[in-house]
Every structure is written in structure tokens, then in C-alpha cells.
mmCIF file of C-alpha atoms in Angstrom:
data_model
loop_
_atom_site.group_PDB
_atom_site.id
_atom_site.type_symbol
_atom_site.label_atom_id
_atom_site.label_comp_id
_atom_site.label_asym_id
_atom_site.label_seq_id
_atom_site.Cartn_x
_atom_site.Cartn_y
_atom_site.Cartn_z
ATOM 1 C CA UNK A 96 99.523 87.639 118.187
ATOM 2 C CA UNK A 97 100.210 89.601 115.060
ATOM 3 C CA UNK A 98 100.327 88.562 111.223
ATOM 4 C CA UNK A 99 103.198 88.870 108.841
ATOM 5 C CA UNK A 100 101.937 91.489 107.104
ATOM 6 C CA UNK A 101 100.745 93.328 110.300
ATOM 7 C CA UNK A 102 104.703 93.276 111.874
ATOM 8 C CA UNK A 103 106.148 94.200 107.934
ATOM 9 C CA UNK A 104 103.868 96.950 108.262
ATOM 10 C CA UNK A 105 104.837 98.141 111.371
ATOM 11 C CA UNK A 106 108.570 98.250 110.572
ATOM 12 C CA UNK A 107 107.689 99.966 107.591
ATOM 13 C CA UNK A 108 106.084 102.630 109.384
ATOM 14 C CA UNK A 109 109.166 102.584 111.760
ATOM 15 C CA UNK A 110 111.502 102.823 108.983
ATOM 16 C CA UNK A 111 109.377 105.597 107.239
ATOM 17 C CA UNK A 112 108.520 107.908 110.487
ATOM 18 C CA UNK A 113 109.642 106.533 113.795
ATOM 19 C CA UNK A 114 113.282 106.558 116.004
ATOM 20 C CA UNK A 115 114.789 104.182 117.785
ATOM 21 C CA UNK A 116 116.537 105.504 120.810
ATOM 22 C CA UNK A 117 119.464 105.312 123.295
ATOM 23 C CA UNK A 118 121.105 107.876 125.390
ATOM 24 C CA UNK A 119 123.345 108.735 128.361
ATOM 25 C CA UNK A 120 122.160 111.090 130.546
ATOM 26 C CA UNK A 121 124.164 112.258 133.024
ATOM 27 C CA UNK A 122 122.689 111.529 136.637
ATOM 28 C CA UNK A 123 124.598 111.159 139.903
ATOM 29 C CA UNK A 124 121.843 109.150 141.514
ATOM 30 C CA UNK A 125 122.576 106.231 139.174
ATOM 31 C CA UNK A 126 125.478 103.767 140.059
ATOM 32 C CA UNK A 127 127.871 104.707 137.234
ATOM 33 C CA UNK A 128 126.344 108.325 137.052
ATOM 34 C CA UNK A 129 124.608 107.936 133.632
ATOM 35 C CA UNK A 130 121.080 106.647 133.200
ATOM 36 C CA UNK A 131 120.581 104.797 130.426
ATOM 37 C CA UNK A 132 117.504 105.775 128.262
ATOM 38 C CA UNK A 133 116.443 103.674 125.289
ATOM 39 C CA UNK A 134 112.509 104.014 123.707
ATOM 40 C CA UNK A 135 111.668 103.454 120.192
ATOM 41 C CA UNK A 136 108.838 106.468 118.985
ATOM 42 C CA UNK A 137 106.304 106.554 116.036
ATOM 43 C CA UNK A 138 105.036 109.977 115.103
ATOM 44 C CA UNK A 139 102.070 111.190 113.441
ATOM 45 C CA UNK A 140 100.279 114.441 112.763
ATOM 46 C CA UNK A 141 96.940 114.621 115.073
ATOM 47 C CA UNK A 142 94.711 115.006 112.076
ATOM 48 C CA UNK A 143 95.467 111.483 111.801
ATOM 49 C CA UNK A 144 94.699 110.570 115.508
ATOM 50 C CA UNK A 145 91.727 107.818 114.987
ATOM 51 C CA UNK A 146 93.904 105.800 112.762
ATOM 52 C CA UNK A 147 96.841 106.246 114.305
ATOM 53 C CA UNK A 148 95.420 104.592 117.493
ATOM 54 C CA UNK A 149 94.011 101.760 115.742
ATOM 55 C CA UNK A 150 97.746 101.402 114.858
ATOM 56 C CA UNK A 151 99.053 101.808 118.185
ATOM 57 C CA UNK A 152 96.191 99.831 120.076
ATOM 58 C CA UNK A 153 97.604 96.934 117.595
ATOM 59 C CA UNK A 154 101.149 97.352 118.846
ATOM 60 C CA UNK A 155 99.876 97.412 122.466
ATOM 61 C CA UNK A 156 103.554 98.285 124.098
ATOM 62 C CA UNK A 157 103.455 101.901 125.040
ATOM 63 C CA UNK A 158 101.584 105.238 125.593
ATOM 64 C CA UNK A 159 100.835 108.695 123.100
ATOM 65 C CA UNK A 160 101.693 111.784 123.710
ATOM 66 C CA UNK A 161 100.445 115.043 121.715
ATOM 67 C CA UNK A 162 103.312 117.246 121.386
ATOM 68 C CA UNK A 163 102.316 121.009 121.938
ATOM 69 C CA UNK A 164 102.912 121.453 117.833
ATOM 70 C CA UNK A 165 100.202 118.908 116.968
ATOM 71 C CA UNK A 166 102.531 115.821 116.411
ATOM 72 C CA UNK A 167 101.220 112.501 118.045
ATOM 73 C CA UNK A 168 103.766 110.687 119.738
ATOM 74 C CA UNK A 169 103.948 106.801 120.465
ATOM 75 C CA UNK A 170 106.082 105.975 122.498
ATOM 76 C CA UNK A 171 107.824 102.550 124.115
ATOM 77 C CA UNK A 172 109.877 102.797 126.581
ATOM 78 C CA UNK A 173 110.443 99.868 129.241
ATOM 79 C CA UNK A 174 112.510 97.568 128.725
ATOM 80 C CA UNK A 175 110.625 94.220 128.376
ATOM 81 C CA UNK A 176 107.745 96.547 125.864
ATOM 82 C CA UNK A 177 110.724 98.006 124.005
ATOM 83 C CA UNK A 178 112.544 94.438 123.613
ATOM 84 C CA UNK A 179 108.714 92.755 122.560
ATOM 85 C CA UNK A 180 108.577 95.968 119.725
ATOM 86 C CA UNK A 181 111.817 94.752 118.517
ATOM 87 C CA UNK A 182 110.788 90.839 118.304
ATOM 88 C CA UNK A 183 108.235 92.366 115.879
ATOM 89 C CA UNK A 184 109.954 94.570 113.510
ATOM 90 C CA UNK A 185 113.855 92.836 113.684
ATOM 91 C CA UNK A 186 112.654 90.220 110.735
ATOM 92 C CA UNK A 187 111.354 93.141 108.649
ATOM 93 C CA UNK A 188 113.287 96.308 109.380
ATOM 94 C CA UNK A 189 115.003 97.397 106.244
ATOM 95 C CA UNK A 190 116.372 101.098 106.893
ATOM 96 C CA UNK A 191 116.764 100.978 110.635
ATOM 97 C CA UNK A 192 118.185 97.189 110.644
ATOM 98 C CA UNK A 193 121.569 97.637 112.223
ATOM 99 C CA UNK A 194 119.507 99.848 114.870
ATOM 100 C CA UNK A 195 117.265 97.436 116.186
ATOM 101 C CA UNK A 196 119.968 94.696 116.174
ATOM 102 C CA UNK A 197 122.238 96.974 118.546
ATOM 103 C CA UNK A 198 118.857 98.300 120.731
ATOM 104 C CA UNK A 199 118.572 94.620 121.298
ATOM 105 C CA UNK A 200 121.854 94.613 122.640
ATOM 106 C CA UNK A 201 122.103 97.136 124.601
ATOM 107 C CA UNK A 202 118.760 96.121 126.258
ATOM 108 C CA UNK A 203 120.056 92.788 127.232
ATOM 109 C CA UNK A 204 123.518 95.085 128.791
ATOM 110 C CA UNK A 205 121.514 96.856 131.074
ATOM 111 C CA UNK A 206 119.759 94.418 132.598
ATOM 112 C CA UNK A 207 123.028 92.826 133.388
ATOM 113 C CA UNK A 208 125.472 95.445 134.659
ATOM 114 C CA UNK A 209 127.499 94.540 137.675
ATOM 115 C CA UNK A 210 131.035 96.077 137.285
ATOM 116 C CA UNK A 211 132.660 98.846 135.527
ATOM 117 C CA UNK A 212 133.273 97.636 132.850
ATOM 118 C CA UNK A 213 130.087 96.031 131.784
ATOM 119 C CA UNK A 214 128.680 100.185 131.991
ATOM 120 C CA UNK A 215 132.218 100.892 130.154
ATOM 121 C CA UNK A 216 130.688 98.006 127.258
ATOM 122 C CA UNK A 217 127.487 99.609 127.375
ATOM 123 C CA UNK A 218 128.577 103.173 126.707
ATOM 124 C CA UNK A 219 130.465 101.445 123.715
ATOM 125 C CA UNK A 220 127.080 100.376 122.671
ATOM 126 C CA UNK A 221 125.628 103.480 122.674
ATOM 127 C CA UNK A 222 128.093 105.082 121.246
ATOM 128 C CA UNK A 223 127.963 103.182 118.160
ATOM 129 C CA UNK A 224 124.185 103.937 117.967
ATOM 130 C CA UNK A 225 124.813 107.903 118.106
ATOM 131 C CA UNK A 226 126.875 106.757 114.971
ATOM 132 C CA UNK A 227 124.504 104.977 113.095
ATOM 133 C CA UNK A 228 121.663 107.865 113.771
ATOM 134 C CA UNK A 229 123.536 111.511 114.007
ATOM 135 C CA UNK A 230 126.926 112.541 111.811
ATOM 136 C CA UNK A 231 126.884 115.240 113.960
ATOM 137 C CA UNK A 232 129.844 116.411 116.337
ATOM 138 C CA UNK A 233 129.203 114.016 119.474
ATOM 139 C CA UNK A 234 130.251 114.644 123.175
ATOM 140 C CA UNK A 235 132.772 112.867 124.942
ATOM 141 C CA UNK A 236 131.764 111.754 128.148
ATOM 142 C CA UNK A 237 133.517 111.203 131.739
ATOM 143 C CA UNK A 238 132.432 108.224 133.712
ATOM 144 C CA UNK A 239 131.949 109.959 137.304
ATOM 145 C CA UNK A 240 133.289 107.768 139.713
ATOM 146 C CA UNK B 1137 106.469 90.397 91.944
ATOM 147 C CA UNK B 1138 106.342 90.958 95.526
ATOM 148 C CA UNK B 1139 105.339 88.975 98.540
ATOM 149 C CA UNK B 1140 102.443 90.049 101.365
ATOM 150 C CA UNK B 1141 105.171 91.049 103.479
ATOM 151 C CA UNK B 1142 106.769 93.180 100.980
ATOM 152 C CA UNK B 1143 103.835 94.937 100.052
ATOM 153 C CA UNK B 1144 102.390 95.314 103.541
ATOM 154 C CA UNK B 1145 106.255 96.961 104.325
ATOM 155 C CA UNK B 1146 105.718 99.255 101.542
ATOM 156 C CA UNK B 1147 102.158 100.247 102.999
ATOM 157 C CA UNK B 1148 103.556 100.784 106.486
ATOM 158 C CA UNK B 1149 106.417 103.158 104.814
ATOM 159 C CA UNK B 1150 104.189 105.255 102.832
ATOM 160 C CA UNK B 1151 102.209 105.496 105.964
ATOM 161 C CA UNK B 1152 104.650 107.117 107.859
ATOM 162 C CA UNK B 1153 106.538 109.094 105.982
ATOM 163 C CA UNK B 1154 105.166 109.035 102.245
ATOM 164 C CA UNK B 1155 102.754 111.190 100.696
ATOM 165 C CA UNK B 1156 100.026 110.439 97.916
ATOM 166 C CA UNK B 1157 98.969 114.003 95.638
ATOM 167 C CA UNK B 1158 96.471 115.175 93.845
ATOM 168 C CA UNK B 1159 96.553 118.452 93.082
ATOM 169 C CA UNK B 1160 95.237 120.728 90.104
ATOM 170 C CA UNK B 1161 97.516 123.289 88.021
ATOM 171 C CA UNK B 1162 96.587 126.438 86.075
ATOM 172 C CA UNK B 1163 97.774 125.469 82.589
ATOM 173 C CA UNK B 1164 96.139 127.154 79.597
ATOM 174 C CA UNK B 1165 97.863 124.261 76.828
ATOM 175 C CA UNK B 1166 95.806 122.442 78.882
ATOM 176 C CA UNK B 1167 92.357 121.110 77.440
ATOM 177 C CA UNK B 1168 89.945 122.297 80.229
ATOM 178 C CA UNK B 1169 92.982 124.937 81.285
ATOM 179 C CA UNK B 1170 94.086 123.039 84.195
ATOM 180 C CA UNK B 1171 97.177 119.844 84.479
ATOM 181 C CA UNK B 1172 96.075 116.961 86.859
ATOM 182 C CA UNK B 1173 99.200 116.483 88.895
ATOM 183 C CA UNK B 1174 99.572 113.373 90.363
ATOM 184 C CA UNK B 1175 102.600 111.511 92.349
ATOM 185 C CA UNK B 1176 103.271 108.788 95.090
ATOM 186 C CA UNK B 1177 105.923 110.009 97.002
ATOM 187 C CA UNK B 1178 108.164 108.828 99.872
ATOM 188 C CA UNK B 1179 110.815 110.302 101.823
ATOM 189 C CA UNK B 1180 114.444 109.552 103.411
ATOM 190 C CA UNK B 1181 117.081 111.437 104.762
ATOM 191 C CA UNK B 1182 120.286 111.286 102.500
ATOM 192 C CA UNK B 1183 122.844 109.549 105.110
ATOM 193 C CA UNK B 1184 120.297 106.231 104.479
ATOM 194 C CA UNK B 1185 120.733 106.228 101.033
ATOM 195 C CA UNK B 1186 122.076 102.720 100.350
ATOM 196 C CA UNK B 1187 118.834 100.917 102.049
ATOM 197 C CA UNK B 1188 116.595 103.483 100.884
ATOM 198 C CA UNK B 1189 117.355 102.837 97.073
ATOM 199 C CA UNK B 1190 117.462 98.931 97.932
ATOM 200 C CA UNK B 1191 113.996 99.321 99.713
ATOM 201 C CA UNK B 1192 112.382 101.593 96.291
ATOM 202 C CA UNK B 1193 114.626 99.119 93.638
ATOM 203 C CA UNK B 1194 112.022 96.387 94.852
ATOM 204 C CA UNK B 1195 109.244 98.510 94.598
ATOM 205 C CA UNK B 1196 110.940 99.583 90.588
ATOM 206 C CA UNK B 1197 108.082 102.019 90.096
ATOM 207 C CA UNK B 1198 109.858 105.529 90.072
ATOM 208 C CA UNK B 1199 113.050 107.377 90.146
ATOM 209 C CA UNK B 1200 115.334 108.601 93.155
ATOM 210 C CA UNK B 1201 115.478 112.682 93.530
ATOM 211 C CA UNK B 1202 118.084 114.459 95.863
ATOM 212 C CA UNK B 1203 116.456 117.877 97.715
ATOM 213 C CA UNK B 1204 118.964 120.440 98.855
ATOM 214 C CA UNK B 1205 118.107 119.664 101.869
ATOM 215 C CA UNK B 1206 119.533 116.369 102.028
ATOM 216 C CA UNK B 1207 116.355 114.603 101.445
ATOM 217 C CA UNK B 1208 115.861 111.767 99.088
ATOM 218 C CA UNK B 1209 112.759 111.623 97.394
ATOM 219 C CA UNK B 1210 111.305 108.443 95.265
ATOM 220 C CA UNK B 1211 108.716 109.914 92.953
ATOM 221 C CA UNK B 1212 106.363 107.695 91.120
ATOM 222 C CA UNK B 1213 104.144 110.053 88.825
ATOM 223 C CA UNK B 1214 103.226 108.088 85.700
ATOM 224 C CA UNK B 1215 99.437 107.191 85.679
ATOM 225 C CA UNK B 1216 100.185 103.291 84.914
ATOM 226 C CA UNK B 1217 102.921 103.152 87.558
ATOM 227 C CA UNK B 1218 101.140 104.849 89.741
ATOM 228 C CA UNK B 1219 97.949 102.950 89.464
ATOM 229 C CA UNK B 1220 100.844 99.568 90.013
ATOM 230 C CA UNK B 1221 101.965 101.305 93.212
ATOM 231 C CA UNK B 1222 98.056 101.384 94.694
ATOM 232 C CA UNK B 1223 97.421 98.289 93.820
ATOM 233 C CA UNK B 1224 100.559 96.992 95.827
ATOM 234 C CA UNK B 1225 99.549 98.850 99.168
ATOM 235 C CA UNK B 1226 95.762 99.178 99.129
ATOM 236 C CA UNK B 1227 95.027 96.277 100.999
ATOM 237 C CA UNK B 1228 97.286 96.945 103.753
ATOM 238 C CA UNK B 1229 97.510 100.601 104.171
ATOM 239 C CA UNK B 1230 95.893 102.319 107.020
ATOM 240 C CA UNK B 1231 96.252 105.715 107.345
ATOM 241 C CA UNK B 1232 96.257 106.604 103.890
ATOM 242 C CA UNK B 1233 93.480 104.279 102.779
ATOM 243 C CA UNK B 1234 91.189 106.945 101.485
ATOM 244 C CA UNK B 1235 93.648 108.744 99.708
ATOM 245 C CA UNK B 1236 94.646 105.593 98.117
ATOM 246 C CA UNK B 1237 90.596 104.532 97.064
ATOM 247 C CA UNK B 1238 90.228 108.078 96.270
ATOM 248 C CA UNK B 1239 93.550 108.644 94.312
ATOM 249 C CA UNK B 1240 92.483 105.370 91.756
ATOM 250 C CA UNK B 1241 89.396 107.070 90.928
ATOM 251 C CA UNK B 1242 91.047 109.973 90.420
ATOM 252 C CA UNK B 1243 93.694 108.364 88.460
ATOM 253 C CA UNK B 1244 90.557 106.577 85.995
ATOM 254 C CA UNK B 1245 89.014 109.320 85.812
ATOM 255 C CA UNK B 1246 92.079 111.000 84.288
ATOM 256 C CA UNK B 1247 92.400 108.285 81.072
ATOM 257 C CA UNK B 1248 88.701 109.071 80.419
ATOM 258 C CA UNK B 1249 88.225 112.919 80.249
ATOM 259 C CA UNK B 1250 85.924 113.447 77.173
ATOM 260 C CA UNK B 1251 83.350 116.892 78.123
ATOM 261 C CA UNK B 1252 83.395 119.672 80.394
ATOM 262 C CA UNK B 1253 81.595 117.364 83.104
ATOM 263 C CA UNK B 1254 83.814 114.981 83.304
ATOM 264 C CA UNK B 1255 86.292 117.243 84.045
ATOM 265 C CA UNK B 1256 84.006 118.916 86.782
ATOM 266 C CA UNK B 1257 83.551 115.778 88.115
ATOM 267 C CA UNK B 1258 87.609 114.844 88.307
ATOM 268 C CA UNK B 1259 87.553 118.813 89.837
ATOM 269 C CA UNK B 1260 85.358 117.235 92.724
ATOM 270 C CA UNK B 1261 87.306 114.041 93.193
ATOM 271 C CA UNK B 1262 90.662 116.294 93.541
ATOM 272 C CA UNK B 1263 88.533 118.560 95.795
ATOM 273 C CA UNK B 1264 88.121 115.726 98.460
ATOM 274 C CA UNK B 1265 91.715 114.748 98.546
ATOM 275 C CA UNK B 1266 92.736 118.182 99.176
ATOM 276 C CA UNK B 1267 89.707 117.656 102.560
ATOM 277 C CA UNK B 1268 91.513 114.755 103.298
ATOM 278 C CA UNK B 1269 95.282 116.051 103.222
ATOM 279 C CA UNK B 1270 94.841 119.246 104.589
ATOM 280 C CA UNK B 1271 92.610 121.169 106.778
ATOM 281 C CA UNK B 1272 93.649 124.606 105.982
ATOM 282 C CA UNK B 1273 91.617 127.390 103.657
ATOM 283 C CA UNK B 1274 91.384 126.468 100.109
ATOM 284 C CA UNK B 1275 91.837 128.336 97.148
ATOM 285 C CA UNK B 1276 88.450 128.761 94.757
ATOM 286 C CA UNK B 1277 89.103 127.007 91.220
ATOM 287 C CA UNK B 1278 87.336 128.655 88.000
ATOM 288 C CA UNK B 1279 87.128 126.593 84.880
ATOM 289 C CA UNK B 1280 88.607 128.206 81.816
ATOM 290 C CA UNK B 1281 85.956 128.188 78.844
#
């Protein structure tokens, strides 16, 4: 059970150096021929690696990774992990606010997709979190049949 | 004044993406021929602007600076202000918790600089935090008479 002040941390750090993320990816072996990935990711340079374990052993939701350029990945990536990382942080997320509050709902989607048109809902979700997290030019994407 | 939550937020941030500096500059109007630079920083990208100058309006230590790269910076480099800004993180920052201890001596050290060893002393101090930041080959100082 964490403190306060050990969850206001944590969505500092988020805010400061981590992603929240959701993404189509195109794959015909899934029903509506997108699979739906969603993790949230803190980073941190490996010099850093003792303390940033004693960080992530505290969280206790996913698994690191050392990227082949030295970054330290944490990442949290199943569902029920991902939706118990955002319990923690929704109260005190301050940059990545609107983020977490959508994650949350597109979490609760995809455990609950029947028809068309619930994955048609979903992709609107996701779609509004590309907004929220790139300005960039975004794809437009064909739901395979 | 700010609440544990607040403060523990802050600490998080500054943890991931924030940087504390120390750092020594060849200056011959300089009493012992060298400045003692020293800044909190922390870091956003522009297109969060709004929450990021909410988030550093509460922490009212510093002022806002715009890179050309599109990355906001909130600098807090007055001693006094400074010294504030430690005080609100140090008990819950974790991956920067030396650099914090380390950057307060530093930073009293700095108001009391009477002779030469003082100075070489404050030299030795800065000479840690540039162990603990970065791991790369350092340049030799020599003390101007």
C-alpha cells in the first residue's frame, strides 16, 4: 500500500520522464484486425540503475528493460498492472492528466468489445490520445473487415 | 506554502526529467578566477506549456525559458531560491538525493568564501558532483594566483 507522497512522487516522475501509451497496430490475427497496445514507461539512464529499481520495486507492476543506448526502461503493460499504475498517479498527475483519464478509458473498452462498433469507439479513443501526445501528421486507418 | 504531496510531486519531477548543476567557470573578475555556477533545472516540451507553467507557478522559485528546440526550461539559479527549492524536495527525492545533500553544501559554502582554502575546498565539493553527474573524462582545474 503506498503513501501520498510516495504516489505524488511517482506521477511526478511520470509527468517529468515517462509515456503513457496506446496504439493500433495493424494485425489480421486479431478480430477487428488491429491489436490494441497500451503500456505506460518510465525511463532512466543506467548510471542510475540501483535507484531506479528501488523506484520500480516500489511500483511493483511491470518489468525493465536496458535499451541498447544505455536507457533503462520500466515498463507496464497488462491491463489489470497498467489500470493499478493509473489508480496511483490519476489523483496526482498534473502534465499528463487528460492522458491517464482517457488510458483509463480505453482500458475499460477493450476488455469489453463485442461488436463493431465498440472497436469503431475504441479507435475514437485512441485517436484522441495520438492528439493529446504527437502534433504530428497522423495516419488514417482502414478497419479490415 | 506547499503540502507533502506537492513537494513529494516536485521531487518525483526533478527526478525524472530535471537536473541539479554545479559546475565551475574560468572567470578572471572573479576573486579566486573561477564563477560558481549553480541552477535547479527542469524540463518540458513546449506543446505542454499551460500545465507546465501551472506546475513551476506553485513551485514560484524561477523563471520560464523557451530553447529553440521547443523545450521549456524553468531555471532557478539564485543561491536563496535555490537553497528554498532543496529544502522543498530533499526529503522525498530519490535519485537525486546526493546531488541535492551535496548541492546545499555547495551552495553554503558559496556565502562563506573568505581564503584560498576555502575555495579549494568548494573546488572539491564541485569535483564530486561532477563524479556523481557524469562518468566521462574530466577536465584538470588550475587555480589562478
Amino acid at each position: 500500500m503506498l503513501s501520498k507522497e510516495q504516489r505524488s512522487y511517482i506521477a511526478g516522475f511520470l509527468d517529468g520522464d515517462g509515456s503513457i501509451y496506446a496504439q493500433l497496430k495493424p494485425n489480421l490475427t486479431y478480430k477487428f484486425g488491429f491489436q490494441v497496445v497500451t503500456y505506460a514507461v518510465l525511463f532512466q539512464s543506467k548510471k542510475n540503475q540501483v535507484n531506479f529499481e528501488r523506484l520500480c520495486s516500489m511500483i511493483n507492476l511491470g518489468y525493465m528493460r536496458l535499451r541498447k543506448d544505455g536507457v533503462l526502461e520500466y515498463i507496464i503493460g497488462k491491463n489489470k498492472e497498467l489500470k493499478k499504475f493509473l489508480e496511483i498517479v490519476r489523483p496526482f498527475v498534473i502534465l499528463k492528466k487528460q492522458q491517464v483519464l482517457l488510458m483509463d478509458q480505453i482500458l475499460t473498452k477493450k476488455e469489453d468489445i463485442g461488436r463493431k462498433k465498440d472497436f469503431k469507439f475504441l479507435m475514437k479513443l485512441i485517436d484522441r490520445f495520438r492528439d493529446l501526445n504527437y502534433s504530428k501528421k497522423r495516419k488514417k486507418r482502414i478497419l479490415t473487415p
